[in-house]
Structures are given as structure tokens and as C-alpha cells.
CSV table of C-alpha atoms in Angstrom, one decimal:
chain,number,residue,atom,x,y,z
A,278,MET,CA,175.3,119.7,69.8
A,279,ARG,CA,174.0,120.6,66.4
A,280,TYR,CA,173.5,117.8,63.8
A,281,LEU,CA,174.0,119.1,60.3
A,282,PRO,CA,174.7,116.2,58.0
A,283,LEU,CA,174.8,118.2,54.8
A,284,SER,CA,177.3,120.9,53.8
A,285,ASP,CA,176.4,123.9,51.6
A,286,THR,CA,178.1,122.1,48.7
A,287,ASP,CA,176.0,119.0,49.3
A,288,ARG,CA,172.8,121.1,49.2
A,289,SER,CA,173.9,122.9,46.1
A,290,GLU,CA,174.6,119.6,44.3
A,291,MET,CA,171.2,118.2,45.3
A,292,LEU,CA,169.3,121.3,44.1
A,293,ALA,CA,171.2,121.3,40.9
A,294,ARG,CA,170.4,117.6,40.3
A,295,ILE,CA,166.6,118.4,40.9
A,296,GLY,CA,166.8,121.4,38.6
A,297,VAL,CA,166.0,124.3,41.0
A,298,LYS,CA,168.1,127.1,42.3
A,299,HIS,CA,166.7,127.5,45.7
A,300,VAL,CA,164.9,125.2,48.2
A,301,ASP,CA,161.8,127.6,48.2
A,302,GLU,CA,161.1,126.5,44.6
A,303,LEU,CA,160.2,123.0,45.9
A,304,PHE,CA,157.1,124.6,47.5
A,305,ALA,CA,155.9,126.1,44.2
A,306,ASP,CA,152.7,124.0,44.2
A,307,VAL,CA,151.6,125.4,47.6
A,308,PRO,CA,149.3,128.4,47.2
A,309,LYS,CA,151.1,131.5,48.0
A,310,ASN,CA,148.4,132.7,50.4
A,311,LEU,CA,149.1,129.6,52.5
A,312,LEU,CA,152.8,130.2,52.9
A,313,LEU,CA,154.1,132.0,56.0
A,314,LYS,CA,155.5,135.5,55.4
A,315,GLU,CA,158.0,135.1,58.2
A,316,PRO,CA,159.3,132.4,60.5
A,317,VAL,CA,157.0,131.1,63.3
A,318,ASP,CA,157.3,133.3,66.4
A,319,LEU,CA,159.4,130.9,68.5
A,320,PRO,CA,162.7,131.3,70.2
A,321,ARG,CA,165.7,130.1,68.2
A,322,ARG,CA,166.9,128.0,71.0
A,323,LYS,CA,166.0,127.0,74.6
A,324,GLY,CA,167.3,124.5,77.1
A,325,GLU,CA,165.5,121.3,77.6
A,326,LEU,CA,164.1,122.3,81.0
A,327,ASP,CA,162.8,125.6,79.6
A,328,VAL,CA,161.2,123.8,76.7
A,329,GLU,CA,159.4,121.4,79.1
A,330,ARG,CA,158.1,124.3,81.1
A,331,ILE,CA,156.9,126.2,78.1
A,332,LEU,CA,155.1,123.2,76.5
A,333,SER,CA,153.6,122.3,79.9
A,334,ARG,CA,152.0,125.7,80.1
A,335,MET,CA,150.8,125.5,76.6
A,336,SER,CA,149.2,122.0,77.1
A,337,ALA,CA,147.5,123.2,80.3
A,338,LYS,CA,145.3,125.5,78.1
A,339,ASN,CA,143.7,122.3,76.6
A,340,ILE,CA,140.5,120.9,78.0
A,341,PRO,CA,140.9,117.1,77.9
A,342,ALA,CA,138.0,115.3,76.3
A,343,SER,CA,137.6,113.0,79.4
A,344,SER,CA,137.5,115.9,81.9
A,345,VAL,CA,134.2,117.6,80.9
A,346,PRO,CA,130.9,116.6,79.2
A,347,PHE,CA,132.0,115.9,75.6
A,348,PHE,CA,129.7,115.9,72.5
A,349,VAL,CA,132.2,116.4,69.7
A,350,GLY,CA,132.0,114.2,66.7
A,351,ALA,CA,132.1,115.1,63.0
A,352,GLY,CA,134.4,112.2,62.0
A,353,ALA,CA,136.3,111.5,65.3
A,354,TYR,CA,134.3,110.0,68.2
A,355,LYS,CA,135.0,109.5,71.9
A,356,HIS,CA,134.3,105.9,72.9
A,357,HIS,CA,135.4,103.7,75.8
A,358,VAL,CA,138.5,101.7,74.9
A,359,PRO,CA,139.0,98.7,77.2
A,360,ALA,CA,142.3,98.6,79.1
A,361,THR,CA,143.0,95.2,77.5
A,362,VAL,CA,143.5,96.9,74.1
A,363,ASP,CA,146.2,99.2,75.2
A,364,HIS,CA,147.8,96.5,77.3
A,365,LEU,CA,148.1,94.1,74.4
A,366,ILE,CA,149.2,96.5,71.7
A,367,GLN,CA,152.1,97.7,73.9
A,368,ARG,CA,153.6,94.2,73.9
A,369,SER,CA,157.0,94.6,72.2
A,370,GLU,CA,156.3,92.1,69.5
A,371,PHE,CA,153.3,94.2,68.3
A,372,LEU,CA,154.6,97.7,69.2
A,373,THR,CA,158.0,97.5,67.5
A,374,SER,CA,157.3,95.1,64.6
A,375,TYR,CA,158.1,96.2,61.1
A,376,THR,CA,156.0,95.6,58.0
A,377,PRO,CA,155.7,91.9,57.3
A,378,TYR,CA,157.7,91.5,54.1
A,379,GLN,CA,159.2,88.1,55.3
A,380,PRO,CA,156.2,86.0,56.1
A,381,GLU,CA,158.2,83.2,57.6
A,382,ILE,CA,159.2,85.5,60.5
A,383,ALA,CA,156.0,87.6,60.6
A,384,GLN,CA,153.2,85.1,61.0
A,385,GLY,CA,151.7,86.8,64.1
A,386,THR,CA,151.5,90.2,62.3
A,387,LEU,CA,150.0,88.6,59.2
A,388,GLN,CA,147.5,86.6,61.2
A,389,TYR,CA,146.1,89.6,63.0
A,390,LEU,CA,145.9,91.6,59.7
A,391,PHE,CA,144.0,88.6,58.2
A,392,GLU,CA,141.6,88.6,61.2
A,393,PHE,CA,141.2,92.4,60.8
A,394,GLN,CA,140.3,91.9,57.1
A,395,THR,CA,137.7,89.3,58.1
A,396,GLN,CA,136.1,91.5,60.6
A,397,VAL,CA,135.9,94.5,58.2
A,398,ALA,CA,134.4,92.3,55.5
A,399,ALA,CA,131.7,91.1,57.9
A,400,LEU,CA,131.0,94.5,59.2
A,401,THR,CA,130.5,96.1,55.8
A,402,GLY,CA,128.7,93.2,54.2
A,403,MET,CA,131.4,92.9,51.5
A,404,GLU,CA,133.4,89.9,50.1
A,405,VAL,CA,136.9,91.1,50.7
A,406,ALA,CA,138.7,93.8,52.7
A,407,ASN,CA,142.3,95.0,52.6
A,408,ALA,CA,144.8,95.3,55.5
A,409,SER,CA,143.8,98.9,56.3
A,410,MET,CA,144.4,102.3,54.9
A,411,TYR,CA,145.8,105.3,56.7
A,412,ASP,CA,142.4,106.8,57.5
A,413,GLY,CA,138.9,107.2,56.2
A,414,SER,CA,139.5,110.3,54.1
A,415,THR,CA,142.5,109.0,52.2
A,416,GLY,CA,140.7,105.7,51.8
A,417,THR,CA,137.9,107.5,50.1
A,418,GLY,CA,140.3,109.2,47.7
A,419,GLU,CA,141.8,105.7,47.0
A,420,ALA,CA,138.3,104.3,46.4
A,421,VAL,CA,137.5,106.9,43.8
A,422,LEU,CA,140.8,106.2,42.0
A,423,MET,CA,140.0,102.5,42.1
A,424,ALA,CA,136.5,103.1,40.6
A,425,HIS,CA,138.2,105.0,37.7
A,426,ARG,CA,140.4,102.0,37.0
A,427,VAL,CA,137.5,99.6,37.1
A,428,THR,CA,135.1,101.6,34.9
A,429,LYS,CA,137.7,103.3,32.6
A,430,ARG,CA,135.9,106.6,33.3
A,431,ARG,CA,137.2,109.7,35.1
A,432,LYS,CA,134.3,111.4,36.7
A,433,ALA,CA,133.1,111.2,40.3
A,434,VAL,CA,129.9,112.5,41.9
A,435,LEU,CA,130.2,113.5,45.6
A,436,SER,CA,127.1,113.7,47.7
A,437,GLY,CA,126.4,116.9,49.6
A,438,GLY,CA,126.4,114.8,52.7
A,439,LEU,CA,130.0,113.6,52.4
A,440,HIS,CA,132.3,114.9,55.1
A,441,PRO,CA,134.0,118.0,53.7
A,442,HIS,CA,137.4,116.8,54.6
A,443,TYR,CA,136.9,113.6,52.7
A,444,ALA,CA,135.6,115.6,49.7
A,445,ASP,CA,138.7,117.8,49.9
A,446,VAL,CA,141.0,114.7,49.7
A,447,VAL,CA,139.1,113.4,46.7
A,448,ARG,CA,139.3,116.8,44.9
A,449,THR,CA,143.0,117.1,45.7
A,450,LEU,CA,143.8,113.7,44.3
A,451,SER,CA,141.5,114.3,41.3
A,452,GLU,CA,143.1,117.6,40.5
A,453,MET,CA,146.6,116.0,40.4
A,454,SER,CA,145.3,113.4,37.8
A,455,SER,CA,143.0,115.8,35.9
A,456,ASP,CA,139.9,113.8,36.8
A,457,ASP,CA,136.4,115.4,37.0
A,458,VAL,CA,134.6,115.8,40.3
A,459,VAL,CA,131.0,117.0,40.7
A,460,THR,CA,130.4,118.1,44.3
A,461,MET,CA,126.8,118.5,45.2
A,462,ALA,CA,125.7,121.3,47.5
A,463,PRO,CA,125.7,120.7,51.3
A,464,ASP,CA,122.7,118.6,52.1
A,465,VAL,CA,121.5,119.2,55.6
A,466,ALA,CA,118.3,117.3,55.2
A,467,GLY,CA,119.7,114.4,53.3
A,468,ALA,CA,117.2,114.9,50.5
A,469,GLU,CA,119.4,115.7,47.5
A,470,ASP,CA,118.5,114.5,44.1
A,471,ILE,CA,121.7,112.6,43.5
A,472,LEU,CA,120.1,110.2,41.0
A,473,SER,CA,119.8,113.1,38.5
A,474,GLN,CA,123.6,113.4,38.5
A,475,ILE,CA,124.2,109.8,37.3
A,476,ASP,CA,124.7,109.1,33.6
A,477,ASP,CA,127.0,107.1,31.3
A,478,SER,CA,129.9,109.4,31.9
A,479,VAL,CA,130.0,108.8,35.7
A,480,SER,CA,132.6,106.5,37.2
A,481,CYS,CA,131.3,106.5,40.7
A,482,VAL,CA,128.9,108.0,43.2
A,483,VAL,CA,130.2,108.7,46.7
A,484,VAL,CA,127.6,108.7,49.4
A,485,GLN,CA,128.1,108.8,53.2
A,486,SER,CA,125.7,107.2,55.7
A,487,PRO,CA,125.2,108.3,58.3
A,488,ASP,CA,126.2,111.5,56.5
A,489,VAL,CA,128.1,114.4,57.9
A,490,PHE,CA,124.9,115.9,59.2
A,491,GLY,CA,123.9,112.7,60.9
A,492,ASN,CA,121.2,111.5,58.4
A,493,VAL,CA,120.9,107.8,57.7
A,494,ARG,CA,120.7,107.2,54.0
A,495,ASP,CA,119.0,104.5,51.9
A,496,LEU,CA,121.7,103.5,49.5
A,497,LYS,CA,119.7,100.9,47.4
A,498,PRO,CA,118.1,103.3,44.9
A,499,ILE,CA,121.5,105.0,44.3
A,500,ALA,CA,123.2,101.7,43.8
A,501,ASP,CA,120.5,100.6,41.3
A,502,LYS,CA,120.8,103.8,39.3
A,503,ALA,CA,124.6,103.7,39.3
A,504,HIS,CA,124.6,100.1,38.1
A,505,GLN,CA,122.2,100.9,35.3
A,506,HIS,CA,124.8,103.3,33.9
A,507,GLY,CA,127.8,101.1,34.6
A,508,ALA,CA,129.0,103.2,37.5
A,509,LEU,CA,130.0,102.1,41.0
A,510,LEU,CA,128.6,103.1,44.4
A,511,ILE,CA,131.2,104.0,47.0
A,512,ALA,CA,129.6,103.9,50.4
A,513,VAL,CA,131.4,106.0,53.1
A,514,PHE,CA,131.0,106.1,56.9
A,515,THR,CA,132.9,108.0,59.6
A,516,GLU,CA,131.3,106.2,62.6
A,517,VAL,CA,132.0,102.5,62.3
A,518,VAL,CA,129.9,101.7,65.4
A,519,SER,CA,126.8,102.5,63.3
A,520,LEU,CA,127.4,99.2,61.4
A,521,GLY,CA,126.4,97.4,64.6
A,522,LEU,CA,122.8,98.6,64.1
A,523,LEU,CA,122.2,99.8,60.6
A,524,LYS,CA,122.0,97.8,57.4
A,525,SER,CA,125.4,97.0,56.0
A,526,PRO,CA,126.4,99.0,52.8
A,527,GLY,CA,127.0,95.7,51.0
A,528,SER,CA,123.5,94.6,51.6
A,529,MET,CA,122.3,97.8,49.9
A,530,GLY,CA,124.3,97.2,46.8
A,531,ALA,CA,127.6,99.2,47.4
A,532,ASP,CA,130.5,98.2,45.2
A,533,ILE,CA,133.2,99.7,47.5
A,534,VAL,CA,132.8,100.5,51.2
A,535,VAL,CA,135.3,102.8,52.9
A,536,GLY,CA,135.4,104.6,56.2
A,537,GLU,CA,137.0,105.4,59.5
A,538,GLY,CA,137.6,102.7,62.1
A,539,GLN,CA,138.9,105.0,64.9
A,540,SER,CA,135.8,104.5,67.0
A,541,ILE,CA,136.7,100.9,67.7
A,542,GLY,CA,139.9,100.4,69.7
A,543,ASN,CA,141.5,103.8,69.0
A,544,ALA,CA,141.3,106.9,71.2
A,545,LEU,CA,140.9,110.4,69.8
A,546,ASN,CA,144.7,110.9,70.0
A,547,PHE,CA,144.5,114.6,69.0
A,548,GLY,CA,143.4,113.6,65.5
A,549,GLY,CA,145.5,110.5,64.8
A,550,PRO,CA,146.9,108.1,63.9
A,551,TYR,CA,143.6,106.4,62.8
A,552,VAL,CA,142.7,103.4,60.7
A,553,GLY,CA,141.0,103.4,57.3
A,554,LEU,CA,138.6,100.5,56.5
A,555,PHE,CA,138.3,99.4,52.9
A,556,ALA,CA,136.2,96.6,51.4
A,557,THR,CA,134.9,95.6,48.0
A,558,GLN,CA,133.5,92.8,45.9
A,559,SER,CA,135.8,89.9,44.9
A,560,LYS,CA,135.5,90.7,41.2
A,561,PHE,CA,137.3,94.0,41.9
A,562,LEU,CA,140.0,92.4,44.0
A,563,ARG,CA,143.0,93.1,41.8
A,564,GLN,CA,142.1,96.8,41.6
A,565,MET,CA,141.9,97.2,45.3
A,566,PRO,CA,144.6,99.5,46.8
A,567,GLY,CA,146.9,98.8,49.7
A,568,ARG,CA,147.7,95.4,51.1
A,569,LEU,CA,145.9,92.1,51.3
A,570,CYS,CA,146.8,89.3,53.6
A,571,GLY,CA,145.8,85.8,52.5
A,572,GLU,CA,145.5,82.4,54.3
A,573,THR,CA,147.5,79.5,52.9
A,574,VAL,CA,149.3,76.3,53.9
A,575,ASP,CA,153.0,75.6,54.0
A,576,ALA,CA,154.9,72.6,52.5
A,577,ASP,CA,153.9,70.5,55.5
A,578,GLY,CA,150.2,71.4,55.3
A,579,ASN,CA,150.3,73.8,58.3
A,580,ARG,CA,148.1,76.9,58.2
A,581,GLY,CA,150.0,80.1,57.3
A,582,PHE,CA,149.5,83.7,56.2
A,583,VAL,CA,151.1,85.8,53.5
A,584,LEU,CA,150.8,89.1,51.7
A,585,THR,CA,149.2,88.2,48.4
A,586,LEU,CA,148.3,89.7,45.0
A,587,SER,CA,150.5,92.7,45.6
A,588,THR,CA,154.3,93.1,46.0
A,589,ARG,CA,156.4,95.8,47.5
A,590,GLU,CA,157.9,96.6,44.1
A,591,GLN,CA,154.4,97.3,42.7
A,592,HIS,CA,154.0,100.1,45.1
A,593,ILE,CA,157.4,101.6,44.4
A,594,ARG,CA,156.9,101.6,40.6
A,595,ARG,CA,154.4,104.4,40.5
A,596,ASP,CA,153.3,103.9,36.9
A,597,LYS,CA,152.3,100.3,37.7
A,598,ALA,CA,150.8,100.7,41.1
A,599,THR,CA,147.2,100.5,42.2
A,600,SER,CA,148.2,102.7,45.1
A,601,ASN,CA,151.1,104.7,46.3
A,602,ILE,CA,150.3,103.8,49.9
A,603,CYS,CA,153.2,101.4,50.8
A,604,THR,CA,152.1,100.4,54.3
A,605,ASN,CA,149.1,100.1,56.6
A,606,SER,CA,148.1,101.4,60.0
A,607,GLY,CA,149.1,98.2,61.6
A,608,LEU,CA,149.1,99.0,65.3
A,609,CYS,CA,145.8,100.9,64.9
A,610,SER,CA,144.2,98.0,63.0
A,611,LEU,CA,145.5,95.6,65.7
A,612,ALA,CA,143.7,97.8,68.4
A,613,PHE,CA,140.6,97.6,66.2
A,614,THR,CA,140.8,93.9,66.0
A,615,ILE,CA,141.3,93.4,69.7
A,616,HIS,CA,138.4,95.6,70.6
A,617,MET,CA,136.1,93.9,68.0
A,618,THR,CA,137.1,90.5,69.4
A,619,LEU,CA,136.3,91.6,72.9
A,620,LEU,CA,132.9,92.9,71.8
A,621,GLY,CA,131.8,90.2,69.5
A,622,GLU,CA,128.7,90.5,67.3
A,623,ALA,CA,126.3,90.8,70.3
A,624,GLY,CA,128.6,93.3,72.1
A,625,LEU,CA,128.9,95.5,69.0
A,626,SER,CA,125.1,95.5,68.5
A,627,ARG,CA,124.5,96.4,72.2
A,628,LEU,CA,127.1,99.2,72.0
A,629,ALA,CA,125.4,100.6,68.9
A,630,ARG,CA,122.0,100.5,70.6
A,631,ILE,CA,123.4,102.3,73.6
A,632,ASN,CA,124.9,105.0,71.4
A,633,HIS,CA,121.6,105.5,69.5
A,634,ALA,CA,119.6,105.6,72.8
A,635,ASN,CA,121.9,108.2,74.3
A,636,ALA,CA,121.7,110.3,71.2
A,637,VAL,CA,117.9,110.1,71.1
A,638,ASN,CA,117.8,111.1,74.8
A,639,LEU,CA,120.0,114.1,74.2
A,640,ALA,CA,118.1,115.2,71.1
A,641,ASP,CA,114.8,115.1,73.0
A,642,GLN,CA,116.2,117.2,75.8
A,643,LEU,CA,117.9,119.7,73.5
A,644,SER,CA,114.7,120.1,71.5
A,645,GLY,CA,113.1,121.5,74.6
A,646,VAL,CA,115.6,124.4,74.9
A,647,LYS,CA,114.3,127.7,73.5
A,648,GLY,CA,116.3,128.7,70.4
A,649,VAL,CA,117.2,125.1,69.5
A,650,GLU,CA,115.8,123.0,66.6
A,651,VAL,CA,116.8,119.4,65.9
A,652,LEU,CA,116.9,119.1,62.1
A,653,ASN,CA,117.2,115.3,61.6
A,654,GLU,CA,114.4,112.9,61.0
A,655,THR,CA,116.8,110.0,61.2
A,656,PHE,CA,120.2,109.6,62.9
A,657,PHE,CA,122.5,107.2,64.7
A,658,ASN,CA,124.5,108.9,67.4
A,659,GLU,CA,125.0,112.3,65.8
A,660,PHE,CA,122.6,115.0,64.6
A,661,THR,CA,122.4,118.6,63.6
A,662,LEU,CA,121.0,121.5,65.6
A,663,ARG,CA,119.9,124.9,64.3
A,664,LEU,CA,120.6,127.5,67.0
A,665,ALA,CA,119.3,131.0,67.5
A,666,LYS,CA,122.9,132.3,67.4
A,667,PRO,CA,126.1,131.4,65.4
A,668,ALA,CA,127.2,128.0,66.5
A,669,ALA,CA,130.9,128.9,66.8
A,670,GLU,CA,130.1,131.6,69.3
A,671,VAL,CA,127.9,129.3,71.3
A,672,VAL,CA,130.5,126.5,71.4
A,673,GLU,CA,133.1,128.9,72.7
A,674,ARG,CA,130.8,130.1,75.5
A,675,LEU,CA,129.9,126.6,76.4
A,676,ALA,CA,133.5,125.6,76.6
A,677,GLU,CA,134.0,128.4,79.1
A,678,LYS,CA,131.3,126.7,81.2
A,679,GLY,CA,133.0,123.3,81.0
A,680,VAL,CA,131.0,121.7,78.2
A,681,LEU,CA,132.5,120.7,74.8
A,682,ALA,CA,129.3,120.9,72.9
A,683,GLY,CA,130.0,119.8,69.3
A,684,VAL,CA,131.4,121.1,66.0
A,685,PRO,CA,130.1,124.2,64.3
A,686,VAL,CA,129.3,123.5,60.7
A,687,SER,CA,131.0,126.7,59.8
A,688,ARG,CA,134.3,125.1,60.7
A,689,LEU,CA,133.7,122.4,58.1
A,690,LEU,CA,132.0,124.5,55.5
A,691,PRO,CA,133.1,128.1,56.0
A,692,GLY,CA,131.1,130.6,53.9
A,693,ALA,CA,128.3,128.2,53.1
A,694,GLY,CA,125.7,130.2,55.1
A,695,LEU,CA,125.3,127.4,57.7
A,696,ASP,CA,126.8,129.4,60.6
A,697,ASN,CA,123.9,128.6,63.0
A,698,LEU,CA,124.2,124.8,62.6
A,699,LEU,CA,125.9,122.7,65.2
A,700,LEU,CA,126.9,119.0,64.9
A,701,VAL,CA,126.4,117.1,68.2
A,702,ALA,CA,127.4,113.5,68.9
A,703,SER,CA,126.5,111.4,71.9
A,704,THR,CA,128.2,108.0,72.5
A,705,GLU,CA,128.2,105.5,75.3
A,706,VAL,CA,130.6,107.6,77.4
A,707,ASN,CA,127.9,110.4,78.0
A,708,THR,CA,126.0,110.2,81.2
A,709,ASP,CA,122.7,111.7,82.3
A,710,ASP,CA,124.6,114.3,84.2
A,711,ASP,CA,126.6,115.2,81.0
A,712,ARG,CA,123.3,115.7,79.1
A,713,ALA,CA,121.8,117.7,81.9
A,714,ALA,CA,124.9,120.0,82.1
A,715,PHE,CA,124.8,120.5,78.3
A,716,CYS,CA,121.1,121.5,78.3
A,717,ALA,CA,121.5,123.8,81.4
A,718,ALA,CA,124.6,125.6,79.9
A,719,LEU,CA,122.9,125.9,76.5
A,720,LYS,CA,119.9,127.6,78.1
A,721,GLU,CA,122.1,130.1,79.7
A,722,VAL,CA,124.1,130.9,76.5
A,723,LEU,CA,121.1,131.2,74.3
């Protein structure tokens, strides 16, 4: 049965109301070189059984991350997620709950979002956190827009160590609002002179630590220089487990802290959905995007929870909104909160130390392979290798040998002349046998 709710007349009336003659005109903002010249090469129709067989054959070509030694990071990390997390988030009251517009019937949802905010604020060393963003990259874009609102300036400086995907999101949002973005050159060594870019015209400086190449950055001098010129420091992270071991961004003077929370409670999931973490200082509270859950008491003095300082209508009225994000990654933030609760402060610290120890162990072993150079002086659980051959070629050959070795920098920064660089991550899931297999296979390939 075909389901076609609109007639040709309906479509014509809709296009006329919009003011275009053909549906293709709705894609005018998409660069022409990115548009397909012809339909995707797929059959027009197939029976359900045939579709299942075709998709099964296609999926069988994948190498599941849990089936081989896995060292891929670059913004999405493989960690162990306790079975308790999946068990709890699949309870129907969590899995099927809608957004909590009516607090009197959504106290459970509001409470876990409040607990989530509390955990994020503690992790980042900030005073207040929101009830999550979609992911780290869009959260970074929202942080830049927030900084513009706070400072009344429209220029952002992006560190060369910021994840290229995050930088792309910032530039896309900035282009739509005609804001200025200064993107510094890729900074493999983490030694860029970002201080020289800060002056009285700058709204914010966006710096990632550990950065995309794995370098741990000292944010204090950058924060001090930014504040001298009335600018804000936006501290970014992609690996939230690092906050269990490193100084918090808040303790180093960050004004806004934003990043990806996938590593805690959320599996790789083929790239999503993930959960963005966003925290700031109390004085910027009313400019913070997204949602905020607050604690209160009802008429009888009982503890309760509400959405506060922001209404649904605010996010629908685009010209009045602090953000056009109208919801939050609720189930993913619940998974984060459950996992964090299971870990506790001591557990998170121990997990972070195991990650760092595993990465140091791997770096030491790989540095002994001919044709391999470890470029980092400091790192958490991810670092950059310089190989004797193009990294993309090496990764493909290692995959054939049953090792998923990392992310070639050329995939993130094509044409930047960094083709021989490879990003490698090692978390608590990697074993001694995994590291030995990686080294042995790399010796054969190089």
C-alpha cells in the first residue's frame, strides 16, 4: 500500500504559498557540487523479505567495534557501559516519556535532568549547567552565539586544536548570522600563539583541551588575556572522562564550558544520538541556551522540580529566543546520569587513570615501531602518530588484519598536508593483547 497524503493540487498550493515554482528551489542554499546528479542507485521497490536480506548482506561488511582491537577516537570513544544503564533507560516511563512541559506529571523526568545538571556543573567546575544539548558540536556553536549576546560583539577566535567538525558547525552558524570567525591553522603541537589573536573586537576564544590532536592545554593564560579585553573563554572537550583526572575548565577561568558527554553511559551508536554538555557562570544564566531544570517546593512545602527561566514559547518565537533548540537529549542524558551515579567521584577518577595508563602503555609500545613517531608531550587517552606512510592507507591495511587503528587526520582535515598523521585512542576496554596486536600489525604494514 502506498501512502500519499498530498495531491498534486495540494503540493502546488503549498509551493505557491512559499513563493517557489518547484520543490528543487527549496534546496537553493545547498552548494550545487553537493547535490546528486541522479537518484541513488537503489531499486524502486522490493518486498520486505528481500529488503531484509539486502540490508543483512550490507551490514555484514561492517567490522563491529567490539569484535576487534579498537583504537578509534577523534570525538567518539568506546567505553564500557554497565548493563544497569541500558536496563534502566529501557523502562517505559523513561523510554517513552515526552518532554516535561507539565511539571505536575513529569517530576521523575525533571528530577533526573536536575541531577544531570548538578553532575555536569561539578565535572566542569562551573556554577550552573543546562539540561543538555544535542551534542558537543552544536553545543559549541550555541556557546559562541551566547558569547556574542553577552559581549555585544560578533567575532570568535577558534583554536587550531578545536575539532574540525566543531569548527565547521561554528562557521556554519556564524555565516548564517554574518558573524566573524577567525580559525587558526591546525595546531598539532598545541603551541599556537592564540594570545596574539585576542583584542577588544573579540567576543570569545574557543579552545579545546585535550585538543583534537590529544594535547592537554593550560587554559589559564588564555582566560586571563580574554578577560583583559572583555572577551569570554569557551572551553571545549570531546572526551568527558578526562575531567576525572585533569583540572576542571572552570578552575582555569573558563566562562563557558561545552563538550560531548557520549563517553559516559552512551555507546558509539554509529555516531549518535549523543549528549551535549553545557555549563557556565551564574551571571550568564539568562543567556544560556536550551533548558534549565530548577528545584523548588510546592504549596505544601514538598520538594519539586520545574523548567525555569525559559518557556516553550520563547523557543518558538525565533526573534526572542536564546536558542532554537526546543528539546534536549533526555534519554542520553539519563544514561549519562545513571553511569555517573554508578561511578561516583572515586570511580570516575579511577576510570580516568586507567584510560591514561592504557594510552601511555600504547604510546610507549608504538614509539618502538620503526616508522612511527609519537608527537605529543602531554595527552590523556588519545595522541597523534606520525607514520612513514599515509595514515589512511595504513588504517585500511590494518583493518584487513583485524585492527581498527584510529582516525587519519586527513579525514578530518583534507588537503592540510597532514596525511601521515594518525589519531589513536586507548580507553579502559583495550587489553594487553589488543595493544600487542596493534603493534604487530603496524610493523607488518610499515
